[in-house]
Short mmCIF file of the C-alpha atoms (twelve columns), coordinates in Angstrom:
data_MODEL
# 
_entry.id   MODEL 
# 
loop_
_atom_site.group_PDB 
_atom_site.id 
_atom_site.type_symbol 
_atom_site.label_atom_id 
_atom_site.label_alt_id 
_atom_site.label_comp_id 
_atom_site.label_asym_id 
_atom_site.label_seq_id 
_atom_site.Cartn_x 
_atom_site.Cartn_y 
_atom_site.Cartn_z 
_atom_site.pdbx_PDB_model_num 
ATOM 1   C CA . UNK A 1   20.192  -12.081 -9.807  1 
ATOM 2   C CA . UNK A 2   23.377  -12.644 -7.764  1 
ATOM 3   C CA . UNK A 3   26.043  -14.709 -9.579  1 
ATOM 4   C CA . UNK A 4   23.553  -17.232 -10.901 1 
ATOM 5   C CA . UNK A 5   21.159  -16.491 -13.723 1 
ATOM 6   C CA . UNK A 6   17.683  -17.994 -13.543 1 
ATOM 7   C CA . UNK A 7   15.693  -18.251 -16.715 1 
ATOM 8   C CA . UNK A 8   11.999  -17.625 -16.250 1 
ATOM 9   C CA . UNK A 9   9.190   -18.845 -18.475 1 
ATOM 10  C CA . UNK A 10  6.703   -16.228 -19.628 1 
ATOM 11  C CA . UNK A 11  3.697   -16.257 -21.914 1 
ATOM 12  C CA . UNK A 12  1.398   -13.677 -23.463 1 
ATOM 13  C CA . UNK A 13  -2.330  -13.321 -23.243 1 
ATOM 14  C CA . UNK A 14  -4.551  -12.588 -26.186 1 
ATOM 15  C CA . UNK A 15  -5.371  -8.933  -26.716 1 
ATOM 16  C CA . UNK A 16  -8.496  -7.591  -25.044 1 
ATOM 17  C CA . UNK A 17  -10.105 -4.144  -24.546 1 
ATOM 18  C CA . UNK A 18  -8.060  -1.929  -22.230 1 
ATOM 19  C CA . UNK A 19  -9.593  -1.234  -18.825 1 
ATOM 20  C CA . UNK A 20  -8.208  2.318   -18.662 1 
ATOM 21  C CA . UNK A 21  -7.897  3.798   -22.169 1 
ATOM 22  C CA . UNK A 22  -10.781 3.770   -24.616 1 
ATOM 23  C CA . UNK A 23  -10.174 2.288   -28.064 1 
ATOM 24  C CA . UNK A 24  -6.933  0.646   -26.895 1 
ATOM 25  C CA . UNK A 25  -6.123  -3.047  -26.848 1 
ATOM 26  C CA . UNK A 26  -4.347  -4.590  -23.873 1 
ATOM 27  C CA . UNK A 27  -1.992  -7.556  -23.786 1 
ATOM 28  C CA . UNK A 28  -0.110  -8.994  -20.814 1 
ATOM 29  C CA . UNK A 29  3.177   -10.800 -20.400 1 
ATOM 30  C CA . UNK A 30  2.471   -13.444 -17.731 1 
ATOM 31  C CA . UNK A 31  5.014   -15.332 -15.659 1 
ATOM 32  C CA . UNK A 32  4.636   -19.100 -15.959 1 
ATOM 33  C CA . UNK A 33  6.534   -20.403 -12.940 1 
ATOM 34  C CA . UNK A 34  5.374   -22.793 -10.247 1 
ATOM 35  C CA . UNK A 35  7.831   -21.642 -7.563  1 
ATOM 36  C CA . UNK A 36  7.657   -17.975 -6.560  1 
ATOM 37  C CA . UNK A 37  8.881   -16.318 -3.388  1 
ATOM 38  C CA . UNK A 38  8.998   -12.756 -2.057  1 
ATOM 39  C CA . UNK A 39  12.622  -12.163 -3.084  1 
ATOM 40  C CA . UNK A 40  11.993  -13.185 -6.704  1 
ATOM 41  C CA . UNK A 41  8.787   -11.170 -6.841  1 
ATOM 42  C CA . UNK A 42  10.646  -8.091  -5.589  1 
ATOM 43  C CA . UNK A 43  13.204  -8.453  -8.397  1 
ATOM 44  C CA . UNK A 44  10.350  -8.703  -10.884 1 
ATOM 45  C CA . UNK A 45  8.720   -5.585  -9.413  1 
ATOM 46  C CA . UNK A 46  11.936  -3.702  -10.194 1 
ATOM 47  C CA . UNK A 47  11.523  -4.842  -13.812 1 
ATOM 48  C CA . UNK A 48  7.993   -3.454  -14.047 1 
ATOM 49  C CA . UNK A 49  5.941   -6.534  -13.175 1 
ATOM 50  C CA . UNK A 50  2.946   -6.560  -10.807 1 
ATOM 51  C CA . UNK A 51  0.743   -9.211  -9.305  1 
ATOM 52  C CA . UNK A 52  -2.991  -9.814  -9.359  1 
ATOM 53  C CA . UNK A 53  -3.714  -12.635 -6.981  1 
ATOM 54  C CA . UNK A 54  -1.055  -15.266 -7.674  1 
ATOM 55  C CA . UNK A 55  -0.559  -14.128 -11.278 1 
ATOM 56  C CA . UNK A 56  2.531   -12.023 -12.010 1 
ATOM 57  C CA . UNK A 57  2.191   -9.909  -15.146 1 
ATOM 58  C CA . UNK A 58  3.498   -6.941  -17.098 1 
ATOM 59  C CA . UNK A 59  1.670   -4.984  -19.816 1 
ATOM 60  C CA . UNK A 60  3.023   -5.803  -23.266 1 
ATOM 61  C CA . UNK A 61  0.467   -3.969  -25.369 1 
ATOM 62  C CA . UNK A 62  0.478   -3.563  -29.148 1 
ATOM 63  C CA . UNK A 63  1.062   0.045   -30.170 1 
ATOM 64  C CA . UNK A 64  0.855   1.389   -26.608 1 
ATOM 65  C CA . UNK A 65  3.282   1.933   -23.731 1 
ATOM 66  C CA . UNK A 66  1.123   4.113   -21.490 1 
ATOM 67  C CA . UNK A 67  1.493   1.950   -18.340 1 
ATOM 68  C CA . UNK A 68  4.551   3.256   -16.508 1 
ATOM 69  C CA . UNK A 69  5.706   1.356   -13.394 1 
ATOM 70  C CA . UNK A 70  6.264   3.857   -10.590 1 
ATOM 71  C CA . UNK A 71  7.834   3.639   -7.142  1 
ATOM 72  C CA . UNK A 72  8.875   5.940   -4.300  1 
ATOM 73  C CA . UNK A 73  12.335  5.862   -2.737  1 
ATOM 74  C CA . UNK A 74  11.311  6.051   0.904   1 
ATOM 75  C CA . UNK A 75  14.310  7.974   2.266   1 
ATOM 76  C CA . UNK A 76  13.946  10.589  -0.491  1 
ATOM 77  C CA . UNK A 77  10.168  11.019  -0.353  1 
ATOM 78  C CA . UNK A 78  9.118   14.589  0.431   1 
ATOM 79  C CA . UNK A 79  5.564   15.305  1.527   1 
ATOM 80  C CA . UNK A 80  3.807   18.190  -0.236  1 
ATOM 81  C CA . UNK A 81  1.737   20.962  1.355   1 
ATOM 82  C CA . UNK A 82  -1.445  19.356  0.095   1 
ATOM 83  C CA . UNK A 83  -0.431  15.999  1.549   1 
ATOM 84  C CA . UNK A 84  0.393   17.658  4.870   1 
ATOM 85  C CA . UNK A 85  -3.158  19.058  4.907   1 
ATOM 86  C CA . UNK A 86  -4.518  15.563  4.264   1 
ATOM 87  C CA . UNK A 87  -2.648  14.261  7.312   1 
ATOM 88  C CA . UNK A 88  -3.786  17.197  9.436   1 
ATOM 89  C CA . UNK A 89  -7.434  16.831  8.396   1 
ATOM 90  C CA . UNK A 90  -7.433  13.163  9.391   1 
ATOM 91  C CA . UNK A 91  -5.798  13.345  12.803  1 
ATOM 92  C CA . UNK A 92  -9.001  11.963  14.336  1 
ATOM 93  C CA . UNK A 93  -8.511  8.637   12.528  1 
ATOM 94  C CA . UNK A 94  -6.532  5.661   13.768  1 
ATOM 95  C CA . UNK A 95  -4.971  2.771   11.909  1 
ATOM 96  C CA . UNK A 96  -3.666  -0.719  12.516  1 
ATOM 97  C CA . UNK A 97  -2.106  -3.550  10.526  1 
ATOM 98  C CA . UNK A 98  -4.015  -6.831  10.226  1 
ATOM 99  C CA . UNK A 99  -2.425  -9.982  8.788   1 
ATOM 100 C CA . UNK A 100 -5.645  -11.521 7.478   1 
ATOM 101 C CA . UNK A 101 -8.690  -10.491 5.497   1 
ATOM 102 C CA . UNK A 102 -12.061 -10.081 7.236   1 
ATOM 103 C CA . UNK A 103 -15.718 -9.973  6.261   1 
ATOM 104 C CA . UNK A 104 -15.856 -6.334  7.348   1 
ATOM 105 C CA . UNK A 105 -13.048 -5.480  4.944   1 
ATOM 106 C CA . UNK A 106 -14.882 -7.167  2.105   1 
ATOM 107 C CA . UNK A 107 -18.158 -5.377  2.867   1 
ATOM 108 C CA . UNK A 108 -16.315 -2.061  2.624   1 
ATOM 109 C CA . UNK A 109 -14.682 -3.136  -0.649  1 
ATOM 110 C CA . UNK A 110 -18.051 -4.126  -2.090  1 
ATOM 111 C CA . UNK A 111 -19.572 -0.755  -1.205  1 
ATOM 112 C CA . UNK A 112 -16.565 1.082   -2.660  1 
ATOM 113 C CA . UNK A 113 -16.491 -0.767  -5.985  1 
ATOM 114 C CA . UNK A 114 -20.245 -0.790  -6.522  1 
ATOM 115 C CA . UNK A 115 -20.482 2.935   -5.728  1 
ATOM 116 C CA . UNK A 116 -17.367 4.422   -7.330  1 
ATOM 117 C CA . UNK A 117 -16.358 1.952   -10.030 1 
ATOM 118 C CA . UNK A 118 -19.608 0.659   -11.486 1 
ATOM 119 C CA . UNK A 119 -18.185 1.419   -14.967 1 
ATOM 120 C CA . UNK A 120 -15.024 -0.626  -14.453 1 
ATOM 121 C CA . UNK A 121 -13.906 -4.257  -14.818 1 
ATOM 122 C CA . UNK A 122 -14.179 -4.956  -11.064 1 
ATOM 123 C CA . UNK A 123 -17.940 -4.328  -11.028 1 
ATOM 124 C CA . UNK A 124 -19.930 -5.971  -9.599  1 
ATOM 125 C CA . UNK A 125 -17.841 -6.881  -6.562  1 
ATOM 126 C CA . UNK A 126 -17.958 -10.462 -5.300  1 
ATOM 127 C CA . UNK A 127 -15.985 -12.252 -2.554  1 
ATOM 128 C CA . UNK A 128 -14.382 -14.509 -5.173  1 
ATOM 129 C CA . UNK A 129 -13.312 -11.542 -7.282  1 
ATOM 130 C CA . UNK A 130 -11.841 -9.805  -4.209  1 
ATOM 131 C CA . UNK A 131 -9.821  -12.900 -3.279  1 
ATOM 132 C CA . UNK A 132 -8.700  -13.379 -6.872  1 
ATOM 133 C CA . UNK A 133 -6.597  -10.188 -6.874  1 
ATOM 134 C CA . UNK A 134 -5.927  -9.376  -3.206  1 
ATOM 135 C CA . UNK A 135 -4.393  -12.635 -1.991  1 
ATOM 136 C CA . UNK A 136 -1.705  -14.922 -3.413  1 
ATOM 137 C CA . UNK A 137 -1.024  -18.593 -2.834  1 
ATOM 138 C CA . UNK A 138 2.686   -17.876 -2.285  1 
ATOM 139 C CA . UNK A 139 2.487   -14.762 -0.083  1 
ATOM 140 C CA . UNK A 140 0.161   -13.295 2.535   1 
ATOM 141 C CA . UNK A 141 -0.408  -9.511  2.189   1 
ATOM 142 C CA . UNK A 142 -1.025  -7.149  5.073   1 
ATOM 143 C CA . UNK A 143 -4.263  -5.197  5.425   1 
ATOM 144 C CA . UNK A 144 -3.841  -1.656  6.752   1 
ATOM 145 C CA . UNK A 145 -7.148  -0.690  8.363   1 
ATOM 146 C CA . UNK A 146 -8.220  2.926   8.780   1 
ATOM 147 C CA . UNK A 147 -10.912 3.660   11.343  1 
ATOM 148 C CA . UNK A 148 -13.016 6.548   12.596  1 
ATOM 149 C CA . UNK A 149 -13.542 5.503   16.206  1 
ATOM 150 C CA . UNK A 150 -14.654 1.867   15.705  1 
ATOM 151 C CA . UNK A 151 -15.924 2.266   12.136  1 
ATOM 152 C CA . UNK A 152 -13.774 0.807   9.346   1 
ATOM 153 C CA . UNK A 153 -13.553 3.444   6.597   1 
ATOM 154 C CA . UNK A 154 -10.447 2.503   4.611   1 
ATOM 155 C CA . UNK A 155 -8.178  -0.434  3.769   1 
ATOM 156 C CA . UNK A 156 -4.851  -0.748  1.956   1 
ATOM 157 C CA . UNK A 157 -3.810  -4.209  0.766   1 
ATOM 158 C CA . UNK A 158 -0.010  -4.261  0.886   1 
ATOM 159 C CA . UNK A 159 2.704   -6.817  0.141   1 
ATOM 160 C CA . UNK A 160 5.749   -6.856  2.422   1 
ATOM 161 C CA . UNK A 161 8.949   -7.778  0.588   1 
ATOM 162 C CA . UNK A 162 12.585  -7.969  1.745   1 
ATOM 163 C CA . UNK A 163 13.441  -4.368  0.796   1 
ATOM 164 C CA . UNK A 164 10.133  -2.785  -0.137  1 
ATOM 165 C CA . UNK A 165 6.374   -2.553  0.203   1 
ATOM 166 C CA . UNK A 166 4.062   -2.984  -2.763  1 
ATOM 167 C CA . UNK A 167 0.675   -1.243  -2.743  1 
ATOM 168 C CA . UNK A 168 -1.759  -3.757  -4.240  1 
ATOM 169 C CA . UNK A 169 -5.072  -1.906  -3.823  1 
ATOM 170 C CA . UNK A 170 -6.703  0.683   -1.575  1 
ATOM 171 C CA . UNK A 171 -10.390 1.317   -1.009  1 
ATOM 172 C CA . UNK A 172 -12.502 3.416   1.332   1 
ATOM 173 C CA . UNK A 173 -16.008 4.349   2.400   1 
ATOM 174 C CA . UNK A 174 -17.450 6.615   -0.344  1 
ATOM 175 C CA . UNK A 175 -19.256 8.591   2.369   1 
ATOM 176 C CA . UNK A 176 -15.883 10.027  3.448   1 
ATOM 177 C CA . UNK A 177 -14.509 10.932  0.016   1 
ATOM 178 C CA . UNK A 178 -13.810 14.534  1.063   1 
ATOM 179 C CA . UNK A 179 -11.141 13.287  3.471   1 
ATOM 180 C CA . UNK A 180 -8.859  12.189  0.564   1 
ATOM 181 C CA . UNK A 181 -8.557  8.738   2.086   1 
ATOM 182 C CA . UNK A 182 -6.893  7.279   -1.017  1 
ATOM 183 C CA . UNK A 183 -4.044  9.750   -0.601  1 
ATOM 184 C CA . UNK A 184 -3.968  9.165   3.147   1 
ATOM 185 C CA . UNK A 185 -3.551  5.412   2.655   1 
ATOM 186 C CA . UNK A 186 -0.557  5.980   0.358   1 
ATOM 187 C CA . UNK A 187 0.992   8.335   2.911   1 
ATOM 188 C CA . UNK A 188 0.436   5.732   5.622   1 
ATOM 189 C CA . UNK A 189 2.223   3.146   3.509   1 
ATOM 190 C CA . UNK A 190 5.232   5.461   3.130   1 
ATOM 191 C CA . UNK A 191 5.322   5.879   6.924   1 
ATOM 192 C CA . UNK A 192 5.061   2.139   7.529   1 
ATOM 193 C CA . UNK A 193 7.766   1.463   4.928   1 
ATOM 194 C CA . UNK A 194 10.040  3.859   6.785   1 
ATOM 195 C CA . UNK A 195 9.249   2.211   10.120  1 
ATOM 196 C CA . UNK A 196 10.117  -1.167  8.580   1 
ATOM 197 C CA . UNK A 197 13.358  0.229   7.070   1 
ATOM 198 C CA . UNK A 198 12.245  -0.527  3.512   1 
ATOM 199 C CA . UNK A 199 13.847  1.168   0.520   1 
ATOM 200 C CA . UNK A 200 10.858  1.501   -1.803  1 
ATOM 201 C CA . UNK A 201 7.089   1.693   -2.012  1 
ATOM 202 C CA . UNK A 202 5.807   0.351   -5.339  1 
ATOM 203 C CA . UNK A 203 2.603   2.057   -6.494  1 
ATOM 204 C CA . UNK A 204 1.786   0.019   -9.582  1 
ATOM 205 C CA . UNK A 205 1.307   1.740   -12.936 1 
ATOM 206 C CA . UNK A 206 1.046   5.441   -13.647 1 
ATOM 207 C CA . UNK A 207 -1.092  6.132   -16.731 1 
ATOM 208 C CA . UNK A 208 -0.885  9.802   -17.655 1 
ATOM 209 C CA . UNK A 209 -3.888  9.673   -19.995 1 
ATOM 210 C CA . UNK A 210 -6.196  8.007   -17.461 1 
ATOM 211 C CA . UNK A 211 -8.111  10.146  -14.973 1 
ATOM 212 C CA . UNK A 212 -8.254  7.226   -12.532 1 
ATOM 213 C CA . UNK A 213 -4.560  6.365   -12.805 1 
ATOM 214 C CA . UNK A 214 -2.644  9.640   -13.232 1 
ATOM 215 C CA . UNK A 215 -2.479  10.747  -9.578  1 
ATOM 216 C CA . UNK A 216 0.690   8.889   -8.606  1 
ATOM 217 C CA . UNK A 217 3.008   11.564  -9.987  1 
ATOM 218 C CA . UNK A 218 1.815   13.759  -7.081  1 
ATOM 219 C CA . UNK A 219 4.102   11.731  -4.779  1 
ATOM 220 C CA . UNK A 220 7.625   13.063  -5.201  1 
ATOM 221 C CA . UNK A 221 10.304  12.381  -5.980  1 
ATOM 222 C CA . UNK A 222 9.233   9.241   -7.763  1 
ATOM 223 C CA . UNK A 223 11.016  6.809   -10.033 1 
ATOM 224 C CA . UNK A 224 9.560   5.583   -13.318 1 
# 
């Protein structure tokens, strides 16, 4: 951190059942600081931290190190043949960036979670639960909206930092699952990062043993 060293206070949660791996216990290292800004958060991202709402955390699990922080170096990213097909198959869609959350976005999120993730910790979806992880008191994310004509069918919640973008969460209309919209939203974020002259796109944690979390290695080259 430049020539000055800042000491940060952190704490640990109690252990609790892991959301991704059966029979595993999860524990988080949580930042305990009142003053956070985008530059500090970006430095913490590079150390493997993430945010959920205003909370900044890093897995510190007993007897497990499956959560691997992963990012893409934007100028080195190379799109695969499969990803090229995803772009080609969705040329009829349009997208825009919105700087605030909307009721329409939430309604799509609710349908997505209640349809595709009814076995997960985010079920059942509520407006309070959506706000609790998507937005932060110290930074306003962007919402990348994906539309088929006028119909909203996908959203990526993305943090914009001095030298990078951080993918917080993506969701889409389950009716259009064959379009690979989750992949499309990641590809869109790489394009937007390049347009904004950012160095990295942070994708959160890669968990090789989890079916829901092991897809991020498909974006190459990546950095763990």
